[in-house]
CSV table of C-alpha atoms in Angstrom, one decimal:
chain,number,residue,atom,x,y,z
A,1,MET,CA,-42.0,5.0,32.0
A,2,ALA,CA,-42.8,7.6,29.3
A,3,LEU,CA,-43.9,6.3,25.9
A,4,LEU,CA,-40.9,5.5,23.8
A,5,TYR,CA,-40.8,5.7,20.0
A,6,LEU,CA,-38.7,6.9,17.1
A,7,GLY,CA,-36.7,10.0,18.1
A,8,SER,CA,-36.8,9.4,21.9
A,9,CYS,CA,-33.4,9.8,23.4
A,10,ASP,CA,-31.8,9.7,26.9
A,11,ALA,CA,-31.0,13.3,27.9
A,12,SER,CA,-27.3,12.6,28.1
A,13,LYS,CA,-27.3,11.2,24.5
A,14,TYR,CA,-29.1,14.1,22.8
A,15,PRO,CA,-26.9,14.7,19.7
A,16,ASN,CA,-25.2,18.1,19.4
A,17,ASP,CA,-25.5,18.0,15.6
A,18,ARG,CA,-28.8,16.3,14.6
A,19,LYS,CA,-28.2,16.8,10.8
A,20,ASN,CA,-24.9,15.1,11.0
A,21,PHE,CA,-26.3,12.3,13.2
A,22,LEU,CA,-29.0,11.5,10.5
A,23,LYS,CA,-26.8,12.1,7.5
A,24,PRO,CA,-25.9,8.3,7.0
A,25,TYR,CA,-29.6,7.5,6.8
A,26,HIS,CA,-30.8,10.5,4.9
A,27,LYS,CA,-29.0,10.5,1.5
A,28,ASP,CA,-32.0,10.8,-0.8
A,29,GLY,CA,-34.3,13.6,-2.0
A,30,LEU,CA,-36.2,15.6,0.5
A,31,LEU,CA,-34.6,13.7,3.4
A,32,VAL,CA,-31.2,15.3,2.8
A,33,GLY,CA,-30.5,17.8,5.5
A,34,LYS,CA,-33.4,16.8,7.7
A,35,VAL,CA,-32.9,17.0,11.5
A,36,THR,CA,-35.9,14.7,12.3
A,37,PHE,CA,-36.6,11.0,11.8
A,38,ARG,CA,-39.0,9.8,9.2
A,39,ASP,CA,-41.8,7.7,10.8
A,40,ASP,CA,-43.0,6.2,7.5
A,41,ASP,CA,-45.9,4.2,8.9
A,42,ARG,CA,-47.4,7.4,10.3
A,43,THR,CA,-46.1,9.5,7.4
A,44,LYS,CA,-44.7,12.0,9.9
A,45,TRP,CA,-41.4,13.5,10.9
A,46,ARG,CA,-40.3,12.7,14.5
A,47,SER,CA,-38.1,15.2,16.4
A,48,PHE,CA,-35.4,14.2,18.8
A,49,ARG,CA,-37.0,14.4,22.3
A,50,LYS,CA,-35.3,13.8,25.7
A,51,VAL,CA,-36.6,11.3,28.2
A,52,ASP,CA,-35.5,10.8,31.8
A,53,GLY,CA,-32.7,8.5,32.9
A,54,LYS,CA,-31.5,5.7,30.6
A,55,ALA,CA,-34.9,4.5,29.4
A,56,VAL,CA,-33.8,4.1,25.8
A,57,GLU,CA,-30.5,2.5,26.6
A,58,ASN,CA,-32.2,0.0,28.9
A,59,LEU,CA,-34.7,-0.8,26.2
A,60,GLN,CA,-31.8,-1.4,23.7
A,61,HIS,CA,-29.9,-3.6,26.1
A,62,PHE,CA,-33.1,-5.7,26.5
A,63,LEU,CA,-33.6,-6.0,22.7
A,64,GLN,CA,-30.0,-7.1,22.3
A,65,LYS,CA,-30.1,-9.7,25.0
A,66,ALA,CA,-33.5,-11.0,23.7
A,67,GLY,CA,-32.0,-11.4,20.3
A,68,PHE,CA,-33.9,-8.7,18.3
A,69,LEU,CA,-31.1,-6.2,17.8
A,70,GLY,CA,-27.5,-6.4,16.6
A,71,ASP,CA,-24.7,-3.9,17.3
A,72,ARG,CA,-25.5,-1.2,14.8
A,73,MET,CA,-27.8,1.1,16.9
A,74,ASN,CA,-26.8,4.4,18.6
A,75,ILE,CA,-26.8,3.8,22.3
A,76,GLY,CA,-29.4,5.9,24.1
A,77,VAL,CA,-31.2,7.1,20.9
A,78,PHE,CA,-34.4,5.4,19.6
A,79,ASP,CA,-33.1,5.3,16.0
A,80,TYR,CA,-34.2,3.3,12.9
A,81,ALA,CA,-32.5,0.1,14.1
A,82,THR,CA,-34.2,0.4,17.5
A,83,GLN,CA,-37.5,0.9,15.9
A,84,ALA,CA,-37.0,-2.1,13.7
A,85,ALA,CA,-36.0,-4.2,16.7
A,86,VAL,CA,-39.1,-3.1,18.7
A,87,ARG,CA,-41.4,-4.0,15.8
A,88,LEU,CA,-39.7,-7.4,15.5
A,89,PHE,CA,-40.2,-8.0,19.2
A,90,GLN,CA,-43.9,-7.0,18.9
A,91,GLU,CA,-44.3,-9.3,15.8
A,92,TYR,CA,-42.6,-12.2,17.7
A,93,VAL,CA,-44.9,-11.7,20.7
A,94,ARG,CA,-47.9,-11.6,18.3
A,95,THR,CA,-47.0,-14.7,16.2
A,96,VAL,CA,-44.4,-16.9,17.9
A,97,ASP,CA,-44.3,-16.3,21.7
A,98,GLU,CA,-46.5,-18.9,23.4
A,99,ASP,CA,-47.5,-16.4,26.1
A,100,GLY,CA,-47.8,-13.6,23.7
A,101,ASP,CA,-50.7,-11.5,22.4
A,102,GLU,CA,-52.1,-12.2,18.9
A,103,LYS,CA,-53.9,-8.8,18.9
A,104,MET,CA,-50.7,-6.8,19.3
A,105,VAL,CA,-49.9,-4.4,16.5
A,106,PRO,CA,-46.2,-4.1,15.7
A,107,ASP,CA,-46.2,-0.3,15.5
A,108,GLY,CA,-42.8,0.5,17.1
A,109,PHE,CA,-44.3,2.3,20.1
A,110,VAL,CA,-43.2,1.1,23.5
A,111,GLY,CA,-46.2,1.8,25.8
A,112,SER,CA,-47.7,-0.1,28.7
A,113,GLY,CA,-48.8,-3.1,26.5
A,114,THR,CA,-45.4,-3.7,25.0
A,115,LEU,CA,-43.6,-2.9,28.2
A,116,LYS,CA,-45.6,-5.7,30.0
A,117,HIS,CA,-44.1,-8.2,27.6
A,118,VAL,CA,-40.6,-6.6,27.9
A,119,ASN,CA,-40.8,-7.1,31.7
A,120,ARG,CA,-42.0,-10.7,31.3
A,121,TRP,CA,-39.2,-11.5,28.9
A,122,THR,CA,-36.7,-9.9,31.2
A,123,GLU,CA,-37.9,-11.9,34.2
A,124,GLU,CA,-37.9,-15.2,32.3
A,125,LYS,CA,-34.6,-14.4,30.5
A,126,LYS,CA,-36.1,-15.3,27.2
A,127,VAL,CA,-34.2,-15.1,23.9
A,128,CYS,CA,-36.0,-15.3,20.6
A,129,SER,CA,-35.1,-18.0,18.0
A,130,TRP,CA,-34.5,-15.3,15.4
A,131,GLY,CA,-31.5,-14.0,17.4
A,132,LEU,CA,-30.2,-17.4,18.4
A,133,ALA,CA,-30.0,-18.6,14.8
A,134,SER,CA,-27.0,-18.0,12.6
A,135,ALA,CA,-25.5,-18.8,9.2
A,136,ALA,CA,-23.1,-21.2,11.1
A,137,ASN,CA,-26.1,-23.1,12.4
A,138,PRO,CA,-28.6,-22.9,9.6
A,139,THR,CA,-31.9,-24.6,8.9
A,140,LYS,CA,-31.9,-27.2,6.1
A,141,GLU,CA,-33.9,-24.9,3.8
A,142,TYR,CA,-31.3,-22.2,4.2
A,143,ASP,CA,-28.6,-24.7,3.2
A,144,ASP,CA,-30.7,-25.8,0.3
A,145,TRP,CA,-31.1,-22.3,-1.0
A,146,PHE,CA,-27.3,-21.7,-1.0
A,147,THR,CA,-26.8,-25.0,-2.8
A,148,LEU,CA,-29.4,-23.9,-5.4
A,149,LEU,CA,-27.9,-20.4,-5.8
A,150,ASN,CA,-24.4,-21.8,-6.5
A,151,GLN,CA,-25.7,-24.4,-8.9
A,152,ALA,CA,-27.6,-21.7,-10.7
A,153,LYS,CA,-24.5,-19.6,-11.1
A,154,GLU,CA,-22.7,-22.5,-12.7
A,155,PHE,CA,-25.7,-23.3,-14.9
A,156,TYR,CA,-26.0,-19.7,-16.2
A,157,LYS,CA,-22.3,-19.3,-16.7
A,158,ALA,CA,-22.6,-22.2,-19.2
A,159,ASN,CA,-26.1,-21.3,-20.5
A,160,PRO,CA,-26.5,-17.5,-20.1
A,161,GLY,CA,-29.4,-16.9,-22.4
A,162,PRO,CA,-29.7,-13.8,-24.6
A,163,ILE,CA,-30.3,-11.2,-21.8
A,164,LEU,CA,-27.6,-12.4,-19.5
A,165,LYS,CA,-25.3,-12.9,-22.5
A,166,HIS,CA,-25.9,-9.2,-23.4
A,167,VAL,CA,-25.1,-8.1,-19.8
A,168,ASN,CA,-21.8,-10.0,-20.0
A,169,THR,CA,-20.7,-7.9,-23.0
A,170,MET,CA,-21.3,-4.5,-21.3
A,171,LYS,CA,-18.4,-2.5,-19.9
A,172,LYS,CA,-20.3,-1.0,-17.0
A,173,THR,CA,-23.1,-2.7,-15.1
A,174,TYR,CA,-23.2,-0.4,-12.1
A,175,SER,CA,-25.2,-2.1,-9.2
A,176,THR,CA,-25.9,-5.1,-11.4
A,177,ARG,CA,-23.3,-7.9,-11.4
A,178,LYS,CA,-22.1,-10.0,-14.3
A,179,ILE,CA,-22.5,-13.8,-13.8
A,180,ASP,CA,-18.8,-14.3,-12.8
A,181,ASP,CA,-19.3,-11.7,-10.1
A,182,TRP,CA,-22.3,-13.2,-8.4
A,183,LYS,CA,-21.5,-13.8,-4.7
A,184,PHE,CA,-23.3,-16.0,-2.3
A,185,ASP,CA,-21.4,-15.4,1.0
A,186,ARG,CA,-23.4,-16.6,4.0
A,187,ASP,CA,-22.3,-13.6,6.1
A,188,LYS,CA,-24.3,-11.4,3.8
A,189,ILE,CA,-28.1,-10.9,3.7
A,190,HIS,CA,-29.6,-12.2,0.6
A,191,LEU,CA,-33.0,-11.5,-0.9
A,192,ILE,CA,-34.2,-13.6,-3.8
A,193,GLY,CA,-36.9,-12.7,-6.3
A,194,ILE,CA,-38.6,-15.5,-8.2
A,195,ARG,CA,-40.1,-14.2,-11.4
A,196,ARG,CA,-43.2,-15.9,-12.7
A,197,GLU,CA,-45.0,-15.5,-16.1
A,198,HIS,CA,-42.9,-12.5,-17.1
A,199,ASP,CA,-43.2,-13.5,-20.7
A,200,LYS,CA,-47.0,-13.5,-20.6
A,201,GLU,CA,-48.7,-10.4,-22.1
A,202,VAL,CA,-50.5,-8.7,-19.2
A,203,TYR,CA,-51.6,-5.0,-19.1
A,204,ASP,CA,-52.7,-4.9,-15.4
A,205,ARG,CA,-50.1,-7.3,-13.9
A,206,ALA,CA,-50.8,-8.9,-10.6
A,207,ASN,CA,-48.6,-9.4,-7.5
A,208,ASP,CA,-47.8,-13.0,-8.3
A,209,ASP,CA,-44.1,-13.4,-7.6
A,210,LEU,CA,-42.2,-14.9,-4.7
A,211,PHE,CA,-39.5,-13.2,-2.6
A,212,VAL,CA,-37.2,-15.2,-0.2
A,213,LEU,CA,-35.1,-13.6,2.5
A,214,LEU,CA,-32.0,-15.5,3.7
A,215,ILE,CA,-30.9,-14.1,7.0
A,216,ASN,CA,-29.2,-15.5,10.1
A,217,GLY,CA,-29.4,-19.0,8.9
A,218,GLN,CA,-33.2,-18.7,8.4
A,219,VAL,CA,-35.6,-18.4,5.5
A,220,PHE,CA,-38.6,-16.0,5.4
A,221,LYS,CA,-40.9,-15.7,2.4
A,222,PHE,CA,-42.9,-12.8,1.0
A,223,TRP,CA,-44.9,-12.1,-2.1
A,224,GLY,CA,-45.4,-9.3,-4.6
A,225,SER,CA,-44.1,-8.6,-8.1
A,226,THR,CA,-40.8,-8.5,-9.8
A,227,ASP,CA,-42.3,-7.1,-13.0
A,228,PRO,CA,-43.7,-3.6,-14.0
A,229,ASN,CA,-47.4,-3.1,-14.2
A,230,GLN,CA,-48.3,-1.1,-17.4
A,231,ALA,CA,-51.4,0.1,-15.6
A,232,ALA,CA,-49.1,1.7,-13.0
A,233,ALA,CA,-46.4,2.8,-15.5
A,234,TYR,CA,-48.9,4.7,-17.7
A,235,ASN,CA,-52.1,6.6,-16.6
A,236,LYS,CA,-54.7,6.6,-19.3
A,237,LYS,CA,-56.6,9.5,-17.7
A,238,THR,CA,-53.7,11.9,-17.2
A,239,ARG,CA,-51.8,10.4,-20.2
A,240,LYS,CA,-48.7,10.5,-18.2
A,241,GLY,CA,-46.0,7.8,-17.9
A,242,ARG,CA,-44.6,5.6,-20.6
A,243,PHE,CA,-45.5,2.4,-22.4
A,244,ASP,CA,-42.0,1.0,-22.5
A,245,GLU,CA,-42.0,0.0,-18.8
A,246,PRO,CA,-38.6,-1.3,-17.5
A,247,PHE,CA,-38.0,-4.9,-16.4
A,248,LEU,CA,-35.1,-5.4,-14.1
A,249,VAL,CA,-32.7,-7.9,-15.7
A,250,GLU,CA,-32.2,-11.2,-14.0
A,251,GLY,CA,-29.1,-11.8,-12.0
A,252,GLN,CA,-27.6,-10.3,-8.9
A,253,HIS,CA,-27.8,-6.7,-7.8
A,254,GLU,CA,-26.5,-4.8,-4.8
A,255,TYR,CA,-29.0,-2.6,-2.8
A,256,ARG,CA,-28.7,-0.3,0.2
A,257,PHE,CA,-30.9,1.2,2.9
A,258,GLY,CA,-32.8,4.1,1.4
A,259,TRP,CA,-36.2,5.6,0.8
A,260,HIS,CA,-39.0,5.5,-1.9
A,261,LYS,CA,-41.1,8.5,-3.2
A,262,ILE,CA,-38.3,10.8,-2.0
A,263,THR,CA,-39.8,13.9,-3.9
A,264,GLN,CA,-43.2,13.6,-2.3
A,265,GLU,CA,-43.2,14.4,1.4
A,266,ARG,CA,-46.6,12.8,2.2
A,267,LYS,CA,-45.4,9.5,0.7
A,268,ILE,CA,-41.8,9.0,1.6
A,269,TYR,CA,-41.2,5.6,3.1
A,270,ARG,CA,-38.3,3.1,3.7
A,271,ALA,CA,-37.1,1.1,0.8
A,272,ALA,CA,-34.0,-0.4,-0.7
A,273,LYS,CA,-32.2,1.5,-3.5
A,274,PRO,CA,-29.4,0.5,-5.9
A,275,LEU,CA,-26.0,0.8,-4.1
A,276,ASN,CA,-24.4,2.6,-7.1
A,277,TRP,CA,-26.3,5.8,-7.5
A,278,LYS,CA,-26.4,5.4,-11.3
A,279,GLY,CA,-28.7,2.3,-10.8
A,280,VAL,CA,-29.2,-1.2,-12.1
A,281,LEU,CA,-29.7,-2.6,-15.5
A,282,VAL,CA,-33.2,-2.9,-17.1
A,283,LEU,CA,-34.6,-4.1,-20.4
A,284,ARG,CA,-37.6,-2.0,-21.4
A,285,ASP,CA,-40.7,-3.4,-23.1
A,286,TRP,CA,-39.6,-1.8,-26.3
A,287,ASP,CA,-42.2,-3.6,-28.5
A,288,ASN,CA,-45.1,-2.7,-26.0
A,289,ASP,CA,-46.4,-6.2,-25.7
A,290,ASN,CA,-46.6,-5.8,-21.9
A,291,SER,CA,-44.1,-8.7,-21.3
A,292,LEU,CA,-40.4,-9.4,-21.1
A,293,THR,CA,-39.0,-11.5,-23.9
A,294,SER,CA,-35.7,-11.6,-25.8
A,295,LYS,CA,-37.5,-9.8,-28.7
A,296,ASP,CA,-37.0,-6.6,-26.7
A,297,LEU,CA,-33.3,-7.0,-27.3
A,298,LYS,CA,-33.8,-6.7,-31.1
A,299,ILE,CA,-35.8,-3.5,-31.3
A,300,ARG,CA,-34.0,-0.6,-33.0
A,301,ASP,CA,-34.6,3.1,-32.8
A,302,GLN,CA,-35.3,5.4,-35.8
A,303,ASN,CA,-31.6,5.5,-36.7
A,304,GLY,CA,-31.3,1.7,-36.8
A,305,ASN,CA,-29.5,1.4,-33.5
A,306,LEU,CA,-30.4,-1.3,-31.0
A,307,LYS,CA,-32.2,0.2,-28.0
A,308,GLY,CA,-30.9,-2.7,-25.8
A,309,ILE,CA,-30.3,-2.8,-22.1
A,310,GLN,CA,-30.1,0.5,-20.1
A,311,VAL,CA,-29.1,1.6,-16.6
A,312,ASN,CA,-31.9,3.0,-14.5
A,313,ASN,CA,-31.5,4.7,-11.1
A,314,SER,CA,-35.1,4.4,-9.9
A,315,ILE,CA,-35.6,0.6,-9.6
A,316,ASN,CA,-36.2,0.3,-5.9
A,317,ILE,CA,-37.4,-2.6,-3.7
A,318,HIS,CA,-40.5,-1.3,-2.0
A,319,TRP,CA,-44.0,-1.8,-0.6
A,320,SER,CA,-47.1,-2.8,-2.7
A,321,GLY,CA,-50.0,-2.2,-0.3
A,322,ILE,CA,-51.8,-5.4,0.7
A,323,GLY,CA,-51.1,-7.0,-2.7
A,324,SER,CA,-54.5,-6.3,-4.2
A,325,TRP,CA,-52.9,-4.1,-6.8
A,326,ASN,CA,-49.4,-4.1,-8.2
A,327,PHE,CA,-47.8,-0.7,-7.4
A,328,SER,CA,-44.8,-1.3,-9.7
A,329,ALA,CA,-43.8,0.8,-12.6
A,330,GLY,CA,-40.5,-1.1,-12.7
A,331,CYS,CA,-39.6,-1.6,-9.1
A,332,GLN,CA,-39.6,-4.9,-7.1
A,333,VAL,CA,-42.6,-4.6,-4.9
A,334,ILE,CA,-43.7,-6.6,-1.8
A,335,SER,CA,-47.2,-7.1,-0.3
A,336,GLY,CA,-48.0,-6.3,3.3
A,337,ARG,CA,-50.8,-8.8,3.8
A,338,SER,CA,-49.0,-12.0,4.7
A,339,TYR,CA,-45.7,-13.8,4.9
A,340,ILE,CA,-44.2,-17.2,5.8
A,341,ASN,CA,-41.9,-17.2,8.8
A,342,ASN,CA,-38.8,-19.2,9.6
A,343,PHE,CA,-40.9,-22.0,11.0
A,344,ASP,CA,-42.7,-22.3,7.6
A,345,LYS,CA,-45.9,-20.9,9.2
A,346,THR,CA,-48.0,-18.6,7.2
A,347,ILE,CA,-48.6,-15.4,9.1
A,348,SER,CA,-51.5,-13.0,8.3
A,349,CYS,CA,-51.0,-9.2,8.8
A,350,ALA,CA,-54.5,-8.4,7.4
A,351,GLN,CA,-55.8,-7.0,10.7
A,352,PHE,CA,-53.4,-4.0,10.5
A,353,ALA,CA,-51.9,-4.0,7.0
A,354,SER,CA,-52.7,-0.8,5.2
A,355,LYS,CA,-54.1,-0.9,1.6
A,356,SER,CA,-52.6,2.4,0.6
A,357,TYR,CA,-50.9,5.7,1.7
A,358,GLY,CA,-54.3,7.0,2.6
A,359,GLU,CA,-54.8,4.5,5.4
A,360,LEU,CA,-51.4,5.2,6.9
A,361,ASN,CA,-52.4,8.8,7.2
A,362,THR,CA,-55.8,8.3,8.7
A,363,SER,CA,-55.2,5.3,11.1
A,364,GLN,CA,-52.7,5.2,14.0
A,365,LYS,CA,-52.9,1.4,14.0
A,366,LYS,CA,-52.2,0.7,10.3
A,367,THR,CA,-48.8,-0.3,9.2
A,368,LYS,CA,-47.1,-1.7,6.0
A,369,GLY,CA,-47.6,-5.1,7.6
A,370,ALA,CA,-45.4,-8.0,6.2
A,371,TYR,CA,-43.3,-5.5,4.3
A,372,ASN,CA,-42.1,-4.1,7.6
A,373,VAL,CA,-41.2,-7.6,8.8
A,374,LEU,CA,-38.8,-7.9,5.8
A,375,THR,CA,-37.2,-4.5,6.2
A,376,ASP,CA,-37.0,-4.7,10.0
A,377,LEU,CA,-35.2,-8.1,9.8
A,378,VAL,CA,-32.7,-6.5,7.4
A,379,VAL,CA,-32.2,-3.3,9.5
A,380,ALA,CA,-32.0,-5.0,12.9
A,381,TYR,CA,-29.7,-7.9,11.9
A,382,THR,CA,-27.4,-6.2,9.4
A,383,LYS,CA,-23.9,-5.9,11.0
A,384,ALA,CA,-22.5,-2.5,11.9
A,385,GLY,CA,-20.7,-0.9,9.0
A,386,VAL,CA,-22.7,-2.9,6.4
A,387,ASN,CA,-25.2,-0.9,4.4
A,388,SER,CA,-26.2,-3.2,1.6
A,389,LEU,CA,-27.9,-6.5,0.7
A,390,LEU,CA,-27.6,-8.8,-2.3
A,391,TYR,CA,-30.7,-9.2,-4.4
A,392,THR,CA,-30.7,-12.1,-6.8
A,393,LEU,CA,-33.5,-12.2,-9.4
A,394,GLY,CA,-34.3,-15.4,-11.2
A,395,ARG,CA,-37.2,-17.1,-13.0
A,396,GLU,CA,-39.5,-19.9,-11.7
A,397,GLU,CA,-38.0,-22.4,-14.1
A,398,SER,CA,-34.6,-22.0,-12.5
A,399,LEU,CA,-35.9,-23.8,-9.4
A,400,ASN,CA,-35.8,-27.0,-11.5
A,401,ILE,CA,-32.0,-27.0,-11.2
A,402,ASP,CA,-32.3,-28.5,-7.8
A,403,SER,CA,-34.6,-31.4,-6.9
A,404,ASN,CA,-35.2,-29.9,-3.4
A,405,PHE,CA,-37.2,-27.2,-5.1
A,406,GLY,CA,-38.8,-27.6,-8.5
A,407,ALA,CA,-41.0,-25.0,-10.3
A,408,GLY,CA,-43.9,-25.9,-8.0
A,409,TYR,CA,-42.1,-24.5,-5.0
A,410,ALA,CA,-42.9,-20.9,-5.8
A,411,ARG,CA,-46.5,-21.6,-6.7
A,412,LYS,CA,-47.2,-23.5,-3.5
A,413,ALA,CA,-45.6,-20.8,-1.3
A,414,MET,CA,-47.7,-18.2,-3.2
A,415,GLU,CA,-50.9,-20.1,-2.6
A,416,LYS,CA,-50.2,-20.4,1.1
A,417,MET,CA,-49.8,-16.6,1.5
A,418,THR,CA,-52.4,-15.4,-0.9
A,419,ASN,CA,-55.2,-17.8,0.1
A,420,MET,CA,-55.3,-16.6,3.7
């Protein structure tokens, strides 16, 4: 069988209008109007190319039966959902499958090495636990998270604090939801950000925050930063950027499939963007103390008007290298070095996780590591017709609302991932 990867398609499924085929996925910047796929781990464009027979369709049917792919792919075309499912299969073989290969790199290419495991799984009629799980049959931790989220909603309705109280007074909040509109439906995919030490004055802020993905009745954990890094927001050498870096306000926000760095062709990669194109709400560091505090709500401009909370359309959820430096100038950023899977096992991606864009360009076996696991889970398991996830940002102290968690929960999870 020929090597299969992003852009491969069965001859009978070659699209007549490639631009229209890709239009639902290419809504941003330089991607608009493209007739090729974006292979963001290789930082390349992949053309549609025909393969013999039904090689792609057969691969997709395997991925569905094995539990790595939902019903949102295009039959016979190796699209973004198929790429995500292939990488999840490779990751599962690497980390969970008892007869797997711990040296496998989840790169999305189906060659002889991956095909060997596809054939083995087909013969054994194996199905992965990720696909068998569901919100109707969840783990205890998944249940605990939804209990906490609903308790937090009631708590903050009664005790909103100055920032959430200000959000509640605004007429338009765009992709940010007011407390009364927070939704925790189990048929949705939820990402939770746990903000730590946001009120501590730090110029070069580290990746020290926790991210929790609730999907298919399971819990996966990642790490990175929910807060902007002044060192990334302002470059002393070039004197470009700004000192009043934006902090995403706490609460719930709706995000969609999209791309980051959409104006720089050599850097474009998959990310989540605010569903409403105008953006999400942020409170800037108006007093330039490199922290988020309620004092920022009280700063006035030269005319005496409160600067207050603003809408910002560039606060994405994206990659942060291997976590050694915080890439964020306001976005929510996620490390590629390690994660905790649904079995509460800490997984290292260090052997292939890229430190930066440069390594993605120079090494065929470097990927965005754990960040890809998160995005692939979302892309592969999101239901057809659904193009968004709910991102709820809270602070570490909020974990004290439920005795199943406590403030130490985030710290312990962080230590497990960062001490590998």
